[in-house]
mmCIF file of C-alpha atoms in Angstrom:
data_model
loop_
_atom_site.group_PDB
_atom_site.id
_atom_site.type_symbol
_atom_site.label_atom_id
_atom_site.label_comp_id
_atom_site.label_asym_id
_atom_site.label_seq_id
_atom_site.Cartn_x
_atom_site.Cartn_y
_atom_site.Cartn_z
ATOM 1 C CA UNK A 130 84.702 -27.582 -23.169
ATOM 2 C CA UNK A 131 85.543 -30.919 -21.344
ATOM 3 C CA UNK A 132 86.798 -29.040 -18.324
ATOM 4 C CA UNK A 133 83.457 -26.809 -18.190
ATOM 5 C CA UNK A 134 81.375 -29.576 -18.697
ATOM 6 C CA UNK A 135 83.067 -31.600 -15.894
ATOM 7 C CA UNK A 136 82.874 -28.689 -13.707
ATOM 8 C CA UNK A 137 78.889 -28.057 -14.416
ATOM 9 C CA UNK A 138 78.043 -31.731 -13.344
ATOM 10 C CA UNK A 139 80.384 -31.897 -10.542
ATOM 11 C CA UNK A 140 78.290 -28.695 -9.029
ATOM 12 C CA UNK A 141 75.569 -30.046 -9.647
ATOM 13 C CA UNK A 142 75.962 -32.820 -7.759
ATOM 14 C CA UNK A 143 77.317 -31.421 -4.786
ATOM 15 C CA UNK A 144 73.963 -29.218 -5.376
ATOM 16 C CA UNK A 145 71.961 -31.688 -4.841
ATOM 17 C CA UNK A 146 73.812 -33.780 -1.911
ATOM 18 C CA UNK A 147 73.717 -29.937 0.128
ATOM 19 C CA UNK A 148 70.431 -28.656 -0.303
ATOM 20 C CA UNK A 149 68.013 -31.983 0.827
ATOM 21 C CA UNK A 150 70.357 -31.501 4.255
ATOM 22 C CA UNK A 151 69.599 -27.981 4.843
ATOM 23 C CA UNK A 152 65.849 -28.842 3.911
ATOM 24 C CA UNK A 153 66.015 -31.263 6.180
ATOM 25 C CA UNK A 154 67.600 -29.234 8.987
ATOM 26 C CA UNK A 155 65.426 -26.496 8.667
ATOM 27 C CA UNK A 156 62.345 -28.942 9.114
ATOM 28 C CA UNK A 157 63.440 -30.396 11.930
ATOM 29 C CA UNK A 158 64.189 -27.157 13.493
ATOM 30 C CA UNK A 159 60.739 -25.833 13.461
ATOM 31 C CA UNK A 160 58.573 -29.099 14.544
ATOM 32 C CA UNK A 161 61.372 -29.250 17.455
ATOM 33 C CA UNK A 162 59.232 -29.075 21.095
ATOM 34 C CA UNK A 163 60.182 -26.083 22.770
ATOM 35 C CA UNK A 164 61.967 -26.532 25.890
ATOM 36 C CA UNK A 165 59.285 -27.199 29.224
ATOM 37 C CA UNK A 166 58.399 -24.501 31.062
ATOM 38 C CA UNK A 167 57.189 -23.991 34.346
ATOM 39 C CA UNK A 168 54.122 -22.697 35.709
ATOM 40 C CA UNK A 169 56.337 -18.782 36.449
ATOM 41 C CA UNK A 170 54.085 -16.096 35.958
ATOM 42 C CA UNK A 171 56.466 -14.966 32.961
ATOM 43 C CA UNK A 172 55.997 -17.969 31.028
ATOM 44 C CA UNK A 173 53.703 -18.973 28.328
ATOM 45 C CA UNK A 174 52.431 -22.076 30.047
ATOM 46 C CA UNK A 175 51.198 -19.933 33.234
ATOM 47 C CA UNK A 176 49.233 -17.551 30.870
ATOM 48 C CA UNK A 177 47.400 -20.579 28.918
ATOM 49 C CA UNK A 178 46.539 -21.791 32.391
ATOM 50 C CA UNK A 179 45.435 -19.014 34.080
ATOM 51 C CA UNK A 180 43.110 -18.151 31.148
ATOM 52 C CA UNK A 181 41.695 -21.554 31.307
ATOM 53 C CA UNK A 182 41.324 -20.932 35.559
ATOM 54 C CA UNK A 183 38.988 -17.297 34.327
ATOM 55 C CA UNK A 184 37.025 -18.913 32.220
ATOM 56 C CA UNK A 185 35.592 -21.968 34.165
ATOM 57 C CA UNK A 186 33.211 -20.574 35.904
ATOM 58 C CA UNK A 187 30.404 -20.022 33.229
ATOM 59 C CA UNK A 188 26.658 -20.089 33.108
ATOM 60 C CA UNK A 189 26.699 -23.815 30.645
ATOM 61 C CA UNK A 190 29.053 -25.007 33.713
ATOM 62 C CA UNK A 191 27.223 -24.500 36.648
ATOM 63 C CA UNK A 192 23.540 -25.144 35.051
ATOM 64 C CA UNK A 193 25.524 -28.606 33.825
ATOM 65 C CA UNK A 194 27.210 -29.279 37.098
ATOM 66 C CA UNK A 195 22.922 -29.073 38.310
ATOM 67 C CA UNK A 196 21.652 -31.244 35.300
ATOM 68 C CA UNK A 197 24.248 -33.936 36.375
ATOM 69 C CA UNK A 198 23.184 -34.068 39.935
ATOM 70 C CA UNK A 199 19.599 -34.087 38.473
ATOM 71 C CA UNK A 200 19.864 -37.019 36.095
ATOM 72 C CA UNK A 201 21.252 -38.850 38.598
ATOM 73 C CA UNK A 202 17.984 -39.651 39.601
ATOM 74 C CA UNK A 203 17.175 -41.597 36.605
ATOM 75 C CA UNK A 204 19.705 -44.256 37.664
ATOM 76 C CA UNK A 205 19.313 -44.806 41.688
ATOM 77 C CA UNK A 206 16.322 -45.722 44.120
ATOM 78 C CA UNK A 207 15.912 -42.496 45.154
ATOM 79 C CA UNK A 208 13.703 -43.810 48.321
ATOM 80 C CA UNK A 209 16.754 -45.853 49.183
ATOM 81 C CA UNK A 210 18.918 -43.381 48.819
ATOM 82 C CA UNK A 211 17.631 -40.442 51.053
ATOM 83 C CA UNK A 212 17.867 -42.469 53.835
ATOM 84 C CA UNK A 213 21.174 -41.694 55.080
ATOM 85 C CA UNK A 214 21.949 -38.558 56.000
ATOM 86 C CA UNK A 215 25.902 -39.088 55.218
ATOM 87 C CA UNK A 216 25.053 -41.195 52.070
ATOM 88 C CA UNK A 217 26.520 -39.303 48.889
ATOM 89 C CA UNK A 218 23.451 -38.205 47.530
ATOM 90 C CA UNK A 219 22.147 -36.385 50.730
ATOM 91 C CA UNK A 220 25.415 -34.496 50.699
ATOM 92 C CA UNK A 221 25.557 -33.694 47.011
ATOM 93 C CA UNK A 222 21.927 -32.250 46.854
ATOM 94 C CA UNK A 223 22.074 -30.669 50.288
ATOM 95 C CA UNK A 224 25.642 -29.675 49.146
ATOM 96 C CA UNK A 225 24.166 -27.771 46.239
ATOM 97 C CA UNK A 226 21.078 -26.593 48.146
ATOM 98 C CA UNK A 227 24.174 -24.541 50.748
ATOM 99 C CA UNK A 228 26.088 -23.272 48.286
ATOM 100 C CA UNK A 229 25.809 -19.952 46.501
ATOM 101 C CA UNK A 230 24.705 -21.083 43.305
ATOM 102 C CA UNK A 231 21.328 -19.263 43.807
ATOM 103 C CA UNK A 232 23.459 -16.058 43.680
ATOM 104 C CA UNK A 233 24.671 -17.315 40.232
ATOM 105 C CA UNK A 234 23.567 -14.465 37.653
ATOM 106 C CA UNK A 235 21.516 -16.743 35.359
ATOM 107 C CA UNK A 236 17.873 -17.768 35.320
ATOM 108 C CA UNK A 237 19.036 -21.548 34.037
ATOM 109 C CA UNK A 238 20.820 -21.926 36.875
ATOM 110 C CA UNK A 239 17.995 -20.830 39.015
ATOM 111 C CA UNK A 240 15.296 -22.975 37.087
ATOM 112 C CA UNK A 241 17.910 -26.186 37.002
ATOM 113 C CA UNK A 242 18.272 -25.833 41.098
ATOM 114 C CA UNK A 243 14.669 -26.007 41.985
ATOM 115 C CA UNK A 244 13.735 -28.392 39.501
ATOM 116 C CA UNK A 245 16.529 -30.436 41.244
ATOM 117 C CA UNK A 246 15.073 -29.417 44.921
ATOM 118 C CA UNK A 247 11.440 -31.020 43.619
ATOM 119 C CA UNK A 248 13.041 -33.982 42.075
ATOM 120 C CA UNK A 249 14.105 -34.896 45.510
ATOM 121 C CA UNK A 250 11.642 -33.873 48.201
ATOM 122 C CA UNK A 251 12.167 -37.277 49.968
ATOM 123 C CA UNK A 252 15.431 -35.535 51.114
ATOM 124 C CA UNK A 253 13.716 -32.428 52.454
ATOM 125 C CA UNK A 254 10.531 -34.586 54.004
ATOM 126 C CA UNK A 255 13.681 -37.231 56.076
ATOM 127 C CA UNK A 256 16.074 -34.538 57.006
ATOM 128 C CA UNK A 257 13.920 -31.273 56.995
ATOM 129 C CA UNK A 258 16.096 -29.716 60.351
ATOM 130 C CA UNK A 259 17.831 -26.853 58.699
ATOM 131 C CA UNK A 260 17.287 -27.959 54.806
ATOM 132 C CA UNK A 261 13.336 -26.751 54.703
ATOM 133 C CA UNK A 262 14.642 -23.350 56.093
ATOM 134 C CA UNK A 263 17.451 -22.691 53.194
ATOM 135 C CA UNK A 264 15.054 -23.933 50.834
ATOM 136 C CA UNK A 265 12.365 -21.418 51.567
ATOM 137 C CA UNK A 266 14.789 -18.891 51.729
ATOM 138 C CA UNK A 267 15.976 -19.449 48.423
ATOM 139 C CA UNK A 268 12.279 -19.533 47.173
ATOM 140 C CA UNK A 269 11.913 -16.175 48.210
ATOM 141 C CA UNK A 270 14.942 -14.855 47.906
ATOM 142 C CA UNK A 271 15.823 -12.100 44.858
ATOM 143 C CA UNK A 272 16.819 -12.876 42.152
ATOM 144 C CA UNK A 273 16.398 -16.717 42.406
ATOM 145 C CA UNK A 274 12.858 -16.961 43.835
ATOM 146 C CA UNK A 275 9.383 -16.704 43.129
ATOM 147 C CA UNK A 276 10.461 -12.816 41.861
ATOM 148 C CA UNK A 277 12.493 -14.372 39.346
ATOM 149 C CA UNK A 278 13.404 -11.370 36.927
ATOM 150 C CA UNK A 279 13.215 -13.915 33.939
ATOM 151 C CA UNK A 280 9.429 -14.383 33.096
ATOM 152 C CA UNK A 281 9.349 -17.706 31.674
ATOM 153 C CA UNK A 282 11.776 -19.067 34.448
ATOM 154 C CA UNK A 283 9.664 -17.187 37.421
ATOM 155 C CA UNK A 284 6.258 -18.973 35.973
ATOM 156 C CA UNK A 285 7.878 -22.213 36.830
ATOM 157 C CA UNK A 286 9.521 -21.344 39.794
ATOM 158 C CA UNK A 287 6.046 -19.940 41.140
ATOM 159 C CA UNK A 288 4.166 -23.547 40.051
ATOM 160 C CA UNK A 289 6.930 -25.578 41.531
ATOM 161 C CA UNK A 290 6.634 -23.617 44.641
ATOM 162 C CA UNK A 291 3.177 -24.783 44.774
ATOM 163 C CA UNK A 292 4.012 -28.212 43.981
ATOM 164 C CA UNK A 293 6.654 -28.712 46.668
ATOM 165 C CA UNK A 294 3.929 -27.457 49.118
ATOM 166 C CA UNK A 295 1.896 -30.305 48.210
ATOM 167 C CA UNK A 296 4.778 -32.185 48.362
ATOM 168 C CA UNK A 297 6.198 -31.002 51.858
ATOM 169 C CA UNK A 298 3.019 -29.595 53.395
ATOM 170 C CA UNK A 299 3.587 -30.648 57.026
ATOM 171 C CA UNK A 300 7.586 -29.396 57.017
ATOM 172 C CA UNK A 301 6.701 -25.987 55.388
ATOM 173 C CA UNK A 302 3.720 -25.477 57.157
ATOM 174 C CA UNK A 303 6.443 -25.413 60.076
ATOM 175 C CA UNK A 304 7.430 -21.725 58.843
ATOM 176 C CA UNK A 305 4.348 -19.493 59.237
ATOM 177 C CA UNK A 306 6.609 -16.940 58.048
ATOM 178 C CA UNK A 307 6.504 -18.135 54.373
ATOM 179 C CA UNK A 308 2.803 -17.010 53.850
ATOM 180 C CA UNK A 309 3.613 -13.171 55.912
ATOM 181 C CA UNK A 310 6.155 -12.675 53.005
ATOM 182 C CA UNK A 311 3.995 -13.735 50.643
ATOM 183 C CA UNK A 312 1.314 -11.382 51.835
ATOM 184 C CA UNK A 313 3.782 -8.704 52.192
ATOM 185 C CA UNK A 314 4.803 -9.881 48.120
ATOM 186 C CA UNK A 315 1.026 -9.339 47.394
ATOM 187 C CA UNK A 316 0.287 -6.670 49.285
ATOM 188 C CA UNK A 317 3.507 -4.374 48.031
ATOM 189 C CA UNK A 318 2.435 -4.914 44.237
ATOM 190 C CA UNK A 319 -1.349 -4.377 44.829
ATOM 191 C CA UNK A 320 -0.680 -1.417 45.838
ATOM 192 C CA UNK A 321 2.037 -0.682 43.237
ATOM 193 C CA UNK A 322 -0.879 -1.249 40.727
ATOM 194 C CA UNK A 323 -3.398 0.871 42.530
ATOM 195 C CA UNK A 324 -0.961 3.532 42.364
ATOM 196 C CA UNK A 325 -0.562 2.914 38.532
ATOM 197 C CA UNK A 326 -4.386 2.806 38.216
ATOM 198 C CA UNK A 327 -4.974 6.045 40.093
ATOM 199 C CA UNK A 328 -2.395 7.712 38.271
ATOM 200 C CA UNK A 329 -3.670 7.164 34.960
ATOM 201 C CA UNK A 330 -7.501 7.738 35.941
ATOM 202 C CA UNK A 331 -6.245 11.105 37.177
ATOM 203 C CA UNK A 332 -3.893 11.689 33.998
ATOM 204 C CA UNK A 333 -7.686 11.463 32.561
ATOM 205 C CA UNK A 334 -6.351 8.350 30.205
ATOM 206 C CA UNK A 335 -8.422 5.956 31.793
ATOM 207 C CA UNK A 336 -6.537 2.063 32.658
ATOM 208 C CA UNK A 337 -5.177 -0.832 30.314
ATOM 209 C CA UNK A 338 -3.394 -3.346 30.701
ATOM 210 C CA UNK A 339 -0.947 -4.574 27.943
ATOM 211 C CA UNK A 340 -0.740 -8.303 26.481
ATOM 212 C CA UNK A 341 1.186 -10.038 28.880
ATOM 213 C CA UNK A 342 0.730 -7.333 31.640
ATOM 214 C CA UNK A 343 -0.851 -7.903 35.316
ATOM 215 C CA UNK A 344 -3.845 -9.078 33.978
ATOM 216 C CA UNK A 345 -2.267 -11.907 32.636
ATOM 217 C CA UNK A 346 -4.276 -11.825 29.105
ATOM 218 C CA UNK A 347 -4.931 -9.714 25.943
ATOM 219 C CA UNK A 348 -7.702 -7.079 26.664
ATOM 220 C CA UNK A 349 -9.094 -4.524 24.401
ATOM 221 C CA UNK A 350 -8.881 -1.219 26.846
ATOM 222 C CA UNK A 351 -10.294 2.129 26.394
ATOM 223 C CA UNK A 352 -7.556 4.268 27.111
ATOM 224 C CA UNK A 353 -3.775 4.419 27.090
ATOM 225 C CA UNK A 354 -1.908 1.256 27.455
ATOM 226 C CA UNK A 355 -0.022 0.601 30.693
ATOM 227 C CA UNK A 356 2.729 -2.271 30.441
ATOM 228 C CA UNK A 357 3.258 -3.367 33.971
ATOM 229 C CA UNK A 358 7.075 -3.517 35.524
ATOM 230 C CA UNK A 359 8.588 -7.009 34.856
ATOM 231 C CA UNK A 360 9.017 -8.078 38.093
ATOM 232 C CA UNK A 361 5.414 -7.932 38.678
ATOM 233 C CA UNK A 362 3.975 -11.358 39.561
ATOM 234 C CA UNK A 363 1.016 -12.286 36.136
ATOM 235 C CA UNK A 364 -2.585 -13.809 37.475
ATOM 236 C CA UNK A 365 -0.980 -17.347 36.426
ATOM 237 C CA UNK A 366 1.658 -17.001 38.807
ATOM 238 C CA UNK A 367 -0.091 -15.325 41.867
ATOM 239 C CA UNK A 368 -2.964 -18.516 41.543
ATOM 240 C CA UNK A 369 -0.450 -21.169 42.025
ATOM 241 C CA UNK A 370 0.901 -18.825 45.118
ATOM 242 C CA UNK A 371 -2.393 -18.631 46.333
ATOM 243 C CA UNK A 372 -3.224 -22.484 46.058
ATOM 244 C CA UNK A 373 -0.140 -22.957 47.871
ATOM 245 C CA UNK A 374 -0.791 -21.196 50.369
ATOM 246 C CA UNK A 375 -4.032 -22.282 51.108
ATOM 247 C CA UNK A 376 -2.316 -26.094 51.141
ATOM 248 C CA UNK A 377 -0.510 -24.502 54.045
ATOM 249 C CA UNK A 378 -3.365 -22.926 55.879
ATOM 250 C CA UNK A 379 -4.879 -26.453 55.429
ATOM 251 C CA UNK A 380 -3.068 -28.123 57.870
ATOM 252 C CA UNK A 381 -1.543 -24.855 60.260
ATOM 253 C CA UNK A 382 -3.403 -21.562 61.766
ATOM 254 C CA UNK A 383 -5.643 -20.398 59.452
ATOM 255 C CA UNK A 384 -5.656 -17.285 60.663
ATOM 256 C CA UNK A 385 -3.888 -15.820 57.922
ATOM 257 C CA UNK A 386 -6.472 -17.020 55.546
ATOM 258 C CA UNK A 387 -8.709 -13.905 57.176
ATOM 259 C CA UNK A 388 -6.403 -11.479 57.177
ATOM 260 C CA UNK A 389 -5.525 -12.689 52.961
ATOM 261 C CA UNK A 390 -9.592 -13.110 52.225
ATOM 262 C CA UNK A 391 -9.602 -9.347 53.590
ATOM 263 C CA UNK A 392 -7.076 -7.760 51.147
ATOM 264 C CA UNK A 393 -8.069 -9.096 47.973
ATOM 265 C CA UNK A 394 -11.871 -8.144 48.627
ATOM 266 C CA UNK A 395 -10.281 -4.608 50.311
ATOM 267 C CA UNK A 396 -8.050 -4.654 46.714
ATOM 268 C CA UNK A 397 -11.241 -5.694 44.897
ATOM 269 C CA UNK A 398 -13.188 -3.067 46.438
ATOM 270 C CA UNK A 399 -10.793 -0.033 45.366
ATOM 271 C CA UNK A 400 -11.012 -1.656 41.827
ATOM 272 C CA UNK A 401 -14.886 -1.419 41.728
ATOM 273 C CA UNK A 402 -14.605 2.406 42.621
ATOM 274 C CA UNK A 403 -12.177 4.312 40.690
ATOM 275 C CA UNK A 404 -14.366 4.649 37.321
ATOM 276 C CA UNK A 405 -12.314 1.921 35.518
ATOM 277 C CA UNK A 406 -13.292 1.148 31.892
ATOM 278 C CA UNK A 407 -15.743 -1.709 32.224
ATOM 279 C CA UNK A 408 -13.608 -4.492 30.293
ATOM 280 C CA UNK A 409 -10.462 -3.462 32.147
ATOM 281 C CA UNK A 410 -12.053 -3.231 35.609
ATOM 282 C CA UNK A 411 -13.489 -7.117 34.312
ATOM 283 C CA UNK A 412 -10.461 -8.658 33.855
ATOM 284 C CA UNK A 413 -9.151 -6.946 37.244
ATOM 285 C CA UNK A 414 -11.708 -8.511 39.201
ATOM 286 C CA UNK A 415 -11.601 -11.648 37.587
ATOM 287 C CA UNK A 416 -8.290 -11.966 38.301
ATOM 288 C CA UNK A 417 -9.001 -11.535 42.009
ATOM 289 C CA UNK A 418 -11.370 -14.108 41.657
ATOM 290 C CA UNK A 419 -9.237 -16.462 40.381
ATOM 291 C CA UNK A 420 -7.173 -15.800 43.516
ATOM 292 C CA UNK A 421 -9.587 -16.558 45.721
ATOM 293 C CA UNK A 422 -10.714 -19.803 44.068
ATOM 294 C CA UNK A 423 -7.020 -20.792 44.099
ATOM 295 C CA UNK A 424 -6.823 -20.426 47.561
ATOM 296 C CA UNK A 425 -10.093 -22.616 48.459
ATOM 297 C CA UNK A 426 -8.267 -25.168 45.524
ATOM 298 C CA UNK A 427 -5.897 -25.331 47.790
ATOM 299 C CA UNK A 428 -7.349 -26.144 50.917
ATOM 300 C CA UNK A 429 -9.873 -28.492 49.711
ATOM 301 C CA UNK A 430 -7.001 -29.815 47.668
ATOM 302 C CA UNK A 431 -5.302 -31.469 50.715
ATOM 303 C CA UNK A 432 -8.115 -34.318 50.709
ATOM 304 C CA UNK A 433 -9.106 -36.236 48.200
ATOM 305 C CA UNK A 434 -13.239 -36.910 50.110
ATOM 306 C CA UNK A 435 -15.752 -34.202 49.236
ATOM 307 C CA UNK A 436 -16.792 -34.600 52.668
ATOM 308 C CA UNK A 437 -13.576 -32.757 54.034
ATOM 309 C CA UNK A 438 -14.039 -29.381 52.120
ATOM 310 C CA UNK A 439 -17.115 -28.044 54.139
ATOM 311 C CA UNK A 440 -14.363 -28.730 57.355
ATOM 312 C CA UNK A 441 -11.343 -26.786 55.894
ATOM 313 C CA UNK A 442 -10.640 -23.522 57.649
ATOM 314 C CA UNK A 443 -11.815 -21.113 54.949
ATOM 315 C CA UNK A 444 -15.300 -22.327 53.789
ATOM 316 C CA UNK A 445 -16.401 -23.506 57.605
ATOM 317 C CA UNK A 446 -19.835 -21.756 58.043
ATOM 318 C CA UNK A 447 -18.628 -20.748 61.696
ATOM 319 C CA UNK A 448 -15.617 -19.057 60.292
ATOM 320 C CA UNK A 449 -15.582 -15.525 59.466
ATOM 321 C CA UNK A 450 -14.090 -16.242 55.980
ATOM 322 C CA UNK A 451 -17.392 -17.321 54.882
ATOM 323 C CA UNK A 452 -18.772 -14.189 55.287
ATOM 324 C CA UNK A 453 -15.800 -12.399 53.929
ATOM 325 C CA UNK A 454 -16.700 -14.551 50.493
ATOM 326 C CA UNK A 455 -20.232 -13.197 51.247
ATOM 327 C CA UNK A 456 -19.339 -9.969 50.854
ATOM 328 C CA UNK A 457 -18.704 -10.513 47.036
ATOM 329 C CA UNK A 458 -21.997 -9.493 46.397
ATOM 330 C CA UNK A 459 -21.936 -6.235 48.443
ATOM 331 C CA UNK A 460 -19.328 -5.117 45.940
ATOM 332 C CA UNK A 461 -20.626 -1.752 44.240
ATOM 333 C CA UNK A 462 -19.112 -2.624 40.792
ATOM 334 C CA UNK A 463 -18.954 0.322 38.361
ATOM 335 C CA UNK A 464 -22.206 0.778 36.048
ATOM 336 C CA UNK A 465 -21.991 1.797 32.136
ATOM 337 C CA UNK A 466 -24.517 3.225 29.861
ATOM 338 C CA UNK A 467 -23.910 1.326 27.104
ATOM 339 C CA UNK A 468 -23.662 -2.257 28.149
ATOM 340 C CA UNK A 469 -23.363 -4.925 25.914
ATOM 341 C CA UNK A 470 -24.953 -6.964 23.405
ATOM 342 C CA UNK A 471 -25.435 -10.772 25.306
ATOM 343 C CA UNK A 472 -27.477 -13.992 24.375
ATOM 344 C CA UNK A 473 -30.235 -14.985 27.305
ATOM 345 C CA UNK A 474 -29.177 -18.882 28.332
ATOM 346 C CA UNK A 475 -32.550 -20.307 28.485
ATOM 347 C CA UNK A 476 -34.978 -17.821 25.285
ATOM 348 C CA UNK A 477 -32.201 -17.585 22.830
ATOM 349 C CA UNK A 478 -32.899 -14.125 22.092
ATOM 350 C CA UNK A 479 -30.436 -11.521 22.212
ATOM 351 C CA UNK A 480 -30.896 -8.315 24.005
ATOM 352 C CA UNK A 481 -28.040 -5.366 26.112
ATOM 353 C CA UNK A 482 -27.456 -6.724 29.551
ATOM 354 C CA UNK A 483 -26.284 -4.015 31.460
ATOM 355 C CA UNK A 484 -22.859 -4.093 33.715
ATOM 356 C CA UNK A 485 -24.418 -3.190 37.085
ATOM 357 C CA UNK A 486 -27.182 -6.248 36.459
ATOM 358 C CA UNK A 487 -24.134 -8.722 36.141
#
């Protein structure tokens, strides 16, 4: 019994002096850095890095690397700044402005770069000579531009256009070309929509436009519904087109203003005879209204005296605009039998004014 007791405690403590070293072995052994490796493309290192390589180029990245360059306006005199060509913020906005980050494949991107562009028109307006071209290009350019395939982003994109106009008037003005595209722009969805519109009168459906469709508004049609294409330019965004245009015409050839007075009263005209329900056919033409009173916003826009509208190109009485603007009222707008109920502005009393009357 002695014996077996003295041989139970004597394991026991060579139990316990064993075991703690192999625990403590075995820890160390798997908290133990594994040995350095090289950048080989067999080794783990190379993988971790080249994954991290793939996935720097994202849309947060290069919208960020925009924002940056943007709030860095909040900190500097930007006046002071744009002076020098060489200076480092001349060469990180113009640096931006030649890169292909317009061909990025994300609206945010394309919002963040000409939100940048207007936050520094100084730069354009000192060192225009090459800049004003790249700038327009990119302004008109799929998928960046004006035709912006993102609504929301292409409504901004079409009222910042019109505010760097204001902006950089004399230096755009420069580049006739700007308006012929956006005349072609017009012209090629005008006709897209007349095409649309003839279809469906023919189809025997009549014309409607859907909420957020050309129209640019909810309407209550008498037919089927036709939703637009996306890419088609809403009233909102064509009127701050037009009013910059007509800054443009203010100070350059206003030639073009004739030949851009013509097609909407031509489009207009086409509108007024293809037996279009009357509330359909009204927001149509209103639109085309609101065109043409963007574009005379625009040229009387360019001065702040009343005395310096009767002078701009399109309302001068010895221009042939004027006339053009006459011919509103030669319009043979589309008559209805049942008319609607309307309120007199001067009795009070209610009674049906008929279509053709208005």
């Amino acid at each position: 019994l002695f014996v077996y007791t003295m041989f139970s405690l004597f394991s026991y403590l060579l139990l316990l002096s064993v075991v703690p070293s192999f625990l403590v072995f075995f820890f160390f052994l798997m908290i133990r850095r594994p040995p350095r490796s090289t950048l080989s493309s067999s080794s783990a290192a190379s993988d971790v890095y080249k994954r991290q390589v793939s996935t720097q180029s994202t849309g947060s990245d290069a919208e960020a690397i925009v924002r940056y360059a943007y709030e860095i306006g909040e900190s500097i005199n930007i006046s002071q700044a744009c002076r020098d060509p060489n200076g480092p913020l001349c060469q990180l906005v113009f640096g931006l402005l030649h890169s292909n980050l317009c061909f990025f494949p994300h609206s945010a991107v394309h919002l963040a770069l000409f939100e940048l562009y207007a936050r520094y028109h100084t730069l354009f307006a000192m060192h225009s000579s090459g800049n004003v071209e790249r700038l327009l290009a990119q302004l008109l350019l799929l998928p960046c531009g004006i035709l912006n395939p993102t609504p929301r982003t292409r409504a901004r994109i079409c009222y910042l256009f019109n505010h760097l106009t204001t902006l950089l008037k004399n230096q755009i003005a420069q580049h006739p070309d700007v308006t012929q595209a956006l005349l072609v722009i017009f012209q090629d969805q005008s006709d897209e929509q007349d095409r649309l519109i003839q279809s469906q009168v023919a189809s025997g459906g009549g014309y409607g436009l859907a909420a957020g469709g050309g129209g640019g508004g909810n309407v209550t049609p008498r037919g089927t519904h036709i939703v637009q294409p996306q890419h088609f330019l809403t009233s909102d965004e064509k009127c701050d087109l037009f009013e910059g245009i007509g800054t443009l015409l203010s100070v350059s050839d206003s030639s073009l203003s004739r030949q851009l007075v013509s097609n909407v009263l031509a489009h207009m005209q086409v509108l007024s005879n293809n037996g279009l329900p009357m509330d359909t056919a009204g927001v149509l033409l209103g639109d085309d209204i609101s065109f043409l009173a963007s574009l005379i916003k625009g040229f009387g826009g360019s001065e702040a005296s009343s005395s310096s509208v009767p002078d701009s190109p399109l309302l001068s009485a010895s221009n042939n605009n004027a006339m053009m603007l006459g011919g509103l009222t030669d319009l043979s707008l589309p008559s209805t039998s049942s008319g609607f109920e309307g309120r007199a502005s001067g009795g009070g009393s209610s009674g049906t004014v008929s279509y053709t009357h208005l």
